[in-house]
XYZ file of C-alpha atoms in Angstrom:
456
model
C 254.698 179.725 31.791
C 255.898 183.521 30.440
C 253.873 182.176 26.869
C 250.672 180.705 28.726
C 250.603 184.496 30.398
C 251.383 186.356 27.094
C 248.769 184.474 25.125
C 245.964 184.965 28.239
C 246.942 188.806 27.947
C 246.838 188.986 24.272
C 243.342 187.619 24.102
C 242.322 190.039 26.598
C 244.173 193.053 24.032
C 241.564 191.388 21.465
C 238.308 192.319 23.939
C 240.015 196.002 24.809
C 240.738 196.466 21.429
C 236.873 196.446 20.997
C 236.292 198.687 23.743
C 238.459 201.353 22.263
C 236.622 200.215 18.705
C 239.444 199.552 17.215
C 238.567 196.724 15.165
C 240.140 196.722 12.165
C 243.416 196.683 14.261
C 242.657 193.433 15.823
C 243.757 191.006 13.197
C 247.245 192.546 12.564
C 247.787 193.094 16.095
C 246.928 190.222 17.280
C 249.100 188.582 14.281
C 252.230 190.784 15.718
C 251.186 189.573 19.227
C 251.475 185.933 18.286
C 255.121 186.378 16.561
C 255.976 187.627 19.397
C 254.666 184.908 21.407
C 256.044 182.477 19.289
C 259.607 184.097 19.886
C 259.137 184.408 23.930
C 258.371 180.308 23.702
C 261.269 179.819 21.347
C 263.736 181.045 23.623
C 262.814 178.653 26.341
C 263.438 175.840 23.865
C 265.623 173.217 26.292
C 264.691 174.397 29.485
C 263.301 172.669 32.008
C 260.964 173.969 34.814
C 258.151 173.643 36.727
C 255.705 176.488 38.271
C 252.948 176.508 40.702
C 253.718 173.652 42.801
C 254.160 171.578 39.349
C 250.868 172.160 37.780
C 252.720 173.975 34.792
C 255.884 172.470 33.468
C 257.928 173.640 30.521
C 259.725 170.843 28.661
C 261.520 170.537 25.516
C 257.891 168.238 24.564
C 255.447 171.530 25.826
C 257.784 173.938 23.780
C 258.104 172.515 20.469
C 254.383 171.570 20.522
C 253.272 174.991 21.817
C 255.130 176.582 18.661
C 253.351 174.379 16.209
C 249.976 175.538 18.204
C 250.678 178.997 17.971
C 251.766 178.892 13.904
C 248.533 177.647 13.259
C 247.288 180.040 15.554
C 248.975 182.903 13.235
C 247.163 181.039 10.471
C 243.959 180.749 11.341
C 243.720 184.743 12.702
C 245.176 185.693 9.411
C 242.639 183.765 7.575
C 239.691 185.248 9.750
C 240.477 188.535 8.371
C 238.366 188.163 5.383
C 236.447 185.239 6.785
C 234.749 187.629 9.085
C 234.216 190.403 7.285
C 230.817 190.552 6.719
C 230.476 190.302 10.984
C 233.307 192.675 11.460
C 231.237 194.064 14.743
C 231.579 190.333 16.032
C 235.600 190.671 15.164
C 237.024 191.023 18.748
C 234.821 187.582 20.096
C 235.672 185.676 17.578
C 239.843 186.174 17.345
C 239.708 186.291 21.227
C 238.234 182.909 21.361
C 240.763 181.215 19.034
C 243.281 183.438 21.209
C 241.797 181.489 24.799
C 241.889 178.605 22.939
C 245.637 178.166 22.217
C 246.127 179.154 25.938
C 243.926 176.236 26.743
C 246.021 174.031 24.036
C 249.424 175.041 25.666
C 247.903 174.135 28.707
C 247.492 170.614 27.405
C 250.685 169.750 26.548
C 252.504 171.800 29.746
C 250.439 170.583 32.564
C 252.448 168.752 35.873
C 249.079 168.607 37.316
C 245.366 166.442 35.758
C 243.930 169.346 37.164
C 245.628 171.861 34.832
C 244.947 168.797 32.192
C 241.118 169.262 32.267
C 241.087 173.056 32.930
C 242.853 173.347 29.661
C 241.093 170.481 27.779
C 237.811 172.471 28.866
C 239.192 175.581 28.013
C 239.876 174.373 24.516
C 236.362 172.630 23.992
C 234.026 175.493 25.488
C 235.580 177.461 22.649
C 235.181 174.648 19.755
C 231.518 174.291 20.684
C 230.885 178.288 20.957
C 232.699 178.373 17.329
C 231.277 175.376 16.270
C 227.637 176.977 16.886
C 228.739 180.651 16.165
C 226.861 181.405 13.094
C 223.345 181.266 14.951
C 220.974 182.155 11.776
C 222.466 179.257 10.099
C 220.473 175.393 11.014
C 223.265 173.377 10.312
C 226.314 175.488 12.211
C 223.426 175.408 15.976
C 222.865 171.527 14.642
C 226.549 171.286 14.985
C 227.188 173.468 17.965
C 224.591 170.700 19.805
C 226.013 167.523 18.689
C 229.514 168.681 19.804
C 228.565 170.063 22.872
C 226.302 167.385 24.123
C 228.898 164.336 22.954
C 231.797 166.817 23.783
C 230.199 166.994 27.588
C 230.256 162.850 27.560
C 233.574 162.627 26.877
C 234.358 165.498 29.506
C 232.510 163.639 31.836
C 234.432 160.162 31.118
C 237.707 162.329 31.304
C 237.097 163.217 34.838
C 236.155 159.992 35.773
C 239.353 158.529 34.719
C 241.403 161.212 36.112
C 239.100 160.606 39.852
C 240.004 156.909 39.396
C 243.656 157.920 39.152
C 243.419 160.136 42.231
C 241.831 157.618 44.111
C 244.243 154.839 43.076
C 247.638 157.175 43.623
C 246.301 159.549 46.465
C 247.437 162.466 44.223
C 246.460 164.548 41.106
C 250.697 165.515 40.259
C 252.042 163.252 37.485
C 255.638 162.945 38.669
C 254.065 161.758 42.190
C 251.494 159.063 40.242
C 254.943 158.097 37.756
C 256.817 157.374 41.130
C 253.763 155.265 42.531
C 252.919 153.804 39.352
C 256.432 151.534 39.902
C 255.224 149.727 42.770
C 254.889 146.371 42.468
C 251.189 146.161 43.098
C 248.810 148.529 41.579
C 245.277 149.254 42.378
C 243.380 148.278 39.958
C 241.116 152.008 39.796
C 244.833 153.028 38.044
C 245.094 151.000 34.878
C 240.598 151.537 34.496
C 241.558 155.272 35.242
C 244.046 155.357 32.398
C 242.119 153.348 30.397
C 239.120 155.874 30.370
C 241.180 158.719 29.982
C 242.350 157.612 26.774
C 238.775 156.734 25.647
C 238.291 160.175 25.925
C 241.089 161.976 24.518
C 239.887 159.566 21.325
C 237.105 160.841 21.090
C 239.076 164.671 21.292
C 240.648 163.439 17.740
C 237.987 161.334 16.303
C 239.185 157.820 16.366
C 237.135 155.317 15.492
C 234.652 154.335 17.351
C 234.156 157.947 18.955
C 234.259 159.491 15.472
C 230.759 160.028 15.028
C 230.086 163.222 15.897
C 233.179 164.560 13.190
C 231.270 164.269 9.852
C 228.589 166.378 10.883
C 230.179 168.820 12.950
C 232.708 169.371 10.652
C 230.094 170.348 7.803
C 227.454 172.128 9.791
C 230.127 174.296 11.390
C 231.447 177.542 9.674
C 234.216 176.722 7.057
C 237.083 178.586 9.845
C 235.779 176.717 12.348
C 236.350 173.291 10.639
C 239.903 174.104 9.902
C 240.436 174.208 13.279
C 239.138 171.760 14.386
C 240.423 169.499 11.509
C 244.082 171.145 12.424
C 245.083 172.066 15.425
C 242.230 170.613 17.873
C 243.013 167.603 16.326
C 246.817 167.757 16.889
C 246.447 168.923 20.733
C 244.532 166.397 21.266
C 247.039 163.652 20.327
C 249.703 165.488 21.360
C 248.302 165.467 25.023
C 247.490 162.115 24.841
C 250.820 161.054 24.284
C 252.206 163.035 27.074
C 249.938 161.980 29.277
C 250.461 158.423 28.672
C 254.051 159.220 28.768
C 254.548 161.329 31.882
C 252.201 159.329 33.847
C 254.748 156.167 32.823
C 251.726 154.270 32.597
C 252.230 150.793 32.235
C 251.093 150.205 28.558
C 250.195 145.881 28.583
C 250.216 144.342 25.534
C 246.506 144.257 25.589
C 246.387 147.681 25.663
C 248.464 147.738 22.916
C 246.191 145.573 20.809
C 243.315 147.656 21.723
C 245.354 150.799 19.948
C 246.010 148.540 16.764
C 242.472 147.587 16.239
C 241.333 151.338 16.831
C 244.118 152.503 14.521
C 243.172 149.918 11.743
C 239.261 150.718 11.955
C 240.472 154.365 11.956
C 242.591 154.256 8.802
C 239.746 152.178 7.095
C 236.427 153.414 8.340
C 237.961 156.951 7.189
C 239.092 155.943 4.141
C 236.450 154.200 2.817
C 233.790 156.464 3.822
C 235.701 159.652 2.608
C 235.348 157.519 -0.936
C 231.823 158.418 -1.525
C 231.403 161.973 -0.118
C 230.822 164.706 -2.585
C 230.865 167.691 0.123
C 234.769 168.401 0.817
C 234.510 169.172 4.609
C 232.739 165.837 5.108
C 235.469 164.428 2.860
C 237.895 166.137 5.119
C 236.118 165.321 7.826
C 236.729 161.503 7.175
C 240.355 161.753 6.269
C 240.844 163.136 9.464
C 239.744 160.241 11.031
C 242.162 158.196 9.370
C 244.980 160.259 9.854
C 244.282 160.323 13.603
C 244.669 156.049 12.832
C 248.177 157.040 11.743
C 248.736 159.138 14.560
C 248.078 156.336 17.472
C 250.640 154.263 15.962
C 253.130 156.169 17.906
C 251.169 155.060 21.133
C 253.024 151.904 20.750
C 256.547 153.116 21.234
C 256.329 156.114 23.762
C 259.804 155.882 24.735
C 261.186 157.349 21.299
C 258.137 158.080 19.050
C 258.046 161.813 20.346
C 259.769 162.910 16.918
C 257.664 161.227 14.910
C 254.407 162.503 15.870
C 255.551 165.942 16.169
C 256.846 165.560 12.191
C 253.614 164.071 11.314
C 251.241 166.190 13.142
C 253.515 169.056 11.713
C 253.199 167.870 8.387
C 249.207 166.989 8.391
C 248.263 170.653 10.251
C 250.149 172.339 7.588
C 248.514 170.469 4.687
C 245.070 170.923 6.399
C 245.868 174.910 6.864
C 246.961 174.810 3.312
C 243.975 172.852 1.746
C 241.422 174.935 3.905
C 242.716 178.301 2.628
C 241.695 177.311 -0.705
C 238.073 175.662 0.586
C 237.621 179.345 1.946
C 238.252 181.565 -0.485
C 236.329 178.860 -3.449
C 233.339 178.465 -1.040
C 233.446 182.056 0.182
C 231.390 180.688 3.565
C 228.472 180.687 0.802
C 227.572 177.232 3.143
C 227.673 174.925 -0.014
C 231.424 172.801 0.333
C 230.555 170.470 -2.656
C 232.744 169.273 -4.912
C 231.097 170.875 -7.944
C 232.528 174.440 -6.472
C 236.214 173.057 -7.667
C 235.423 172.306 -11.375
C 238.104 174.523 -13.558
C 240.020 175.802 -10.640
C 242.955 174.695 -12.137
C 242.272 177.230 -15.311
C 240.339 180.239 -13.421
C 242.995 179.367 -10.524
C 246.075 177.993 -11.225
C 248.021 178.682 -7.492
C 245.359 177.901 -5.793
C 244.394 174.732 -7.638
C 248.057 174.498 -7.799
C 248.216 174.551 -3.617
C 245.607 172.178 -2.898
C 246.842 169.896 -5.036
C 250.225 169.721 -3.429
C 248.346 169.988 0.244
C 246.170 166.696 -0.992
C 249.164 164.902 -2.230
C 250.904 165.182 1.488
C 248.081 164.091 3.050
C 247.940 160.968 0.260
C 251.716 160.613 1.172
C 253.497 161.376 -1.733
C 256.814 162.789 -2.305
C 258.016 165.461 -2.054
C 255.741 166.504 0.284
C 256.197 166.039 4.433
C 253.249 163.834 4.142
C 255.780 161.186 2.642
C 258.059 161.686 4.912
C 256.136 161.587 7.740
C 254.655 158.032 6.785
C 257.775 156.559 6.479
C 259.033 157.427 9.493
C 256.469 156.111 11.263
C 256.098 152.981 9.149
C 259.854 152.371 9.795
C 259.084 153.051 13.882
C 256.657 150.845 13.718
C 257.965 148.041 11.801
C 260.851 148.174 14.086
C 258.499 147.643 17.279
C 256.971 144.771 15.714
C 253.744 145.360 14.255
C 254.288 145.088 10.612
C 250.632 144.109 10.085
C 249.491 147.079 11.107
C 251.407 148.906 9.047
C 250.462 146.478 6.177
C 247.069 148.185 6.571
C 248.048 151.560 6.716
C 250.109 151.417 3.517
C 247.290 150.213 1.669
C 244.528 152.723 3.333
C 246.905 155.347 2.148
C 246.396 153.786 -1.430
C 242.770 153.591 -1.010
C 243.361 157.428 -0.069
C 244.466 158.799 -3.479
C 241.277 157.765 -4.789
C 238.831 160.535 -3.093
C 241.477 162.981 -3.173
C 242.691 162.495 -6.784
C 238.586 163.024 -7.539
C 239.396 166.280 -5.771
C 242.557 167.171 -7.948
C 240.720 165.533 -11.545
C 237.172 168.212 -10.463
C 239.925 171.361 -10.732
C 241.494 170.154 -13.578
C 239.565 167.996 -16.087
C 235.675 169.460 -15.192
C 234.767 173.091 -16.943
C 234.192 175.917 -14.142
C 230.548 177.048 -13.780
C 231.434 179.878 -11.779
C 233.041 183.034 -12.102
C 235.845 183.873 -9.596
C 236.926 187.319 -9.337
C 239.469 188.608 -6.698
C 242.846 187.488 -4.963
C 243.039 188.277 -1.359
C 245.989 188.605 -0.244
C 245.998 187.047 3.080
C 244.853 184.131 1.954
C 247.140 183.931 -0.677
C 250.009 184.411 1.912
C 249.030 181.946 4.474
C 247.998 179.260 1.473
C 251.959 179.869 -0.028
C 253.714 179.856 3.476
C 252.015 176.937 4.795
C 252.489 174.731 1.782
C 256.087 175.671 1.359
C 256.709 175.074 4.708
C 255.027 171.856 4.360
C 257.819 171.215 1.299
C 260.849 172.471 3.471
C 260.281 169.961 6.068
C 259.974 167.654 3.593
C 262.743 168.013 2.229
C 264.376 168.477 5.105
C 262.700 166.104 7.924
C 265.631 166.886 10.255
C 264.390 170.088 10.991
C 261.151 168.793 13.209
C 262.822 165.370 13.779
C 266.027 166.233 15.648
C 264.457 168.983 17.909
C 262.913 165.896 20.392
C 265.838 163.584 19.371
């Protein structure tokens, strides 16, 4: 609760800040500000508590997940330092709104209460769509501001649907009172069609297929920051709630149901895979990869007494690749609106860390060693073998084949094709965040004990 407050009172620094016009001290403060948030939730690693009649309650889960929100947090401001500085009068609203936005994504993955679930699920997507639209001369970035808003507001809609089905099945909105009910013998039926449409719409939150739709185009119509984001750490909240709400609700997860997540996680892995094959613009390219990954993610749907470790290390190790690749995408593409491929020819010789860093970010997402990408896989795989369903996991090992193709044309553009561009410039903070996020990607990859034992 002491890091939801923090956050909500750094974000309002960020607005004061601009009152006082002191802009250029936004980003480093509100970099300090988040270190220091990060410690504050650190040190209530283990405990266990509830506030506000239950509708907030810090868990072991919440905490680790609300540190990997607010490193990519740290990220993210630190890249929007020389993302923005052409709008530096716009500063403060932008690095406020990614501020409210991590308060809305601790929110998620704390709440005791559905209705502190959709007040921070809300909280989180208002923000997406203003960012998503935020660059208002451009066609493209108020084309994608629409689409997400208007499909975002569906899946909002079926959210609180479900979560009305579940009151009126269990008489209550608390989870701990609906996990108590929810071992009766006879349940009404609103409760499993409740569940069931809750989870329809946290897939659409991280793209699964078939609610992916609206990710290709939003993804390359919104401003390149804005994508990383989303690609990153919406995308990880979004699972990461899922699963806890699943989990704390101890809905009772049929066999059907657990068919229904295979097939979506099979379509996911393909449909992503083999559209990201033919896409010569590197957010859409992105864009689809995501989708697959969030195939890989459900798989942990189908274990949710023990697969909390798993998806934290693979969500871990996916954010920091994305964070990692993106840096790169922003300082080649300089928000010049043109993500193509072509921009990457002879990055390798004009760029060699760079080049060097998205290379090694690509080849974790691909899942090779020694990257956390690896790792991660295997874990999972091995989970999921171990449950049973070795045919889906038949599939994923050979969508992650079919993945090294479109990002090995990625990796061959920066280091086989001659440059046609002159780069000039190495700025420092994107540098720094482009290094630690990489190597960090490496250190858990080397040593996947780190992330895996802190949920064991």
């Amino acid at each position: 609760m002491n890091t939801l407050i923090a956050i909500i009172g750094l974000g309002v620094l960020c607005l004061v800040f601009e009152i006082l016009n002191l802009r250029k001290a936004i980003v480093p403060v509100t970099i300090i500000g988040l270190l220091a948030v990060l410690g504050l939730n650190i040190s209530e690693f283990g405990s266990t508590e509830s506030y506000y009649g239950n509708m907030i309650v810090v868990s072991k889960y919440s905490t680790a997940f609300s540190s990997l929100f607010i490193v990519l947090t740290i990220f993210l401001v630190a890249l929007g330092h020389n993302f923005y500085e052409n709008h530096q009068n716009k500063i403060s609203d932008f690095i406020a709104i990614k501020v409210f936005l991590l308060s809305g994504a601790v929110a998620m993955v704390s709440f005791g209460n559905l209705a502190m679930f959709f007040l921070g699920i809300e909280v989180l997507s208002i923000s997406l769509y203003v960012l998503a639209a935020s660059d208002r001369l451009l066609l493209k970035s108020n084309e994608a501001g629409m689409k997400y808003f208007l499909m975002g507001s569906f899946a909002s809609g079926i959210l609180l649907f479900g979560i009305c089905l579940v009151y009126g099945a269990m008489g209550s909105f608390d989870v701990t009172e609906i996990s108590e009910l929810s071992q009766s013998a006879e349940l009404p039926v609103w409760f499993p069609i409740g569940i069931a449409l809750l989870t329809v719409g946290m897939l659409f939150k991280i793209a699964a297929v078939p609610f992916h739709f609206w990710a290709p185009d939003v993804y390359e119509g919104s401003p390149a920051l804005t994508t990383a984001l989303m690609s990153t750490l919406a995308k990880v909240v979004a699972m990461a709630t899922l699963y806890k709400l699943l989990s704390v609700m101890n809905a009772d997860i049929s066999e059907t149901y657990k068919m229904v997540i295979v097939a979506i996680a099979m379509a996911s892995m393909t449909v992503g895979n083999i559209m990201a094959l033919k896409q010569t613009n590197v957010k859409r390219m992105l864009a689809f990869s995501g989708i697959s990954h969030a195939g890989f993610m459900l798989m942990t749907l189908l274990s949710l007494a023990n697969s909390a470790s798993s998806l934290l290390y693979y969500t871990t190790a996916y954010a920091l690749s994305g964070i990692a690749a993106f840096s790169v995408i922003l300082y080649v593409c300089k928000n010049q609106h043109n993500e193509d491929i072509t921009n990457f020819h002879g990055l390798g010789k004009t760029h060699p860390f760079l080049a060097a860093v998205l290379t090694a970010s690509l080849l974790s997402m691909a899942g090779i060693p020694i990257f956390a990408g690896f790792f991660a896989k295997l874990v999972l795989f091995t989970q999921t073998i171990e449950n049973g369903y070795l045919a889906l996991v038949l599939v994923a090992v050979i969508n992650s084949i079919i993945s090294v193709g479109y990002y090995f044309k990625l990796i061959l553009a920066m280091y086989t094709k001659e440059s046609n561009e002159e780069r000039s410039g190495k700025p420092i903070l994107i540098y720094a965040v482009a290094f630690t996020a990489i190597t960090l990607n490496i250190i858990i990859g080397l040593f996947p004990s780190l992330v895996l034992d802190l949920l064991g």
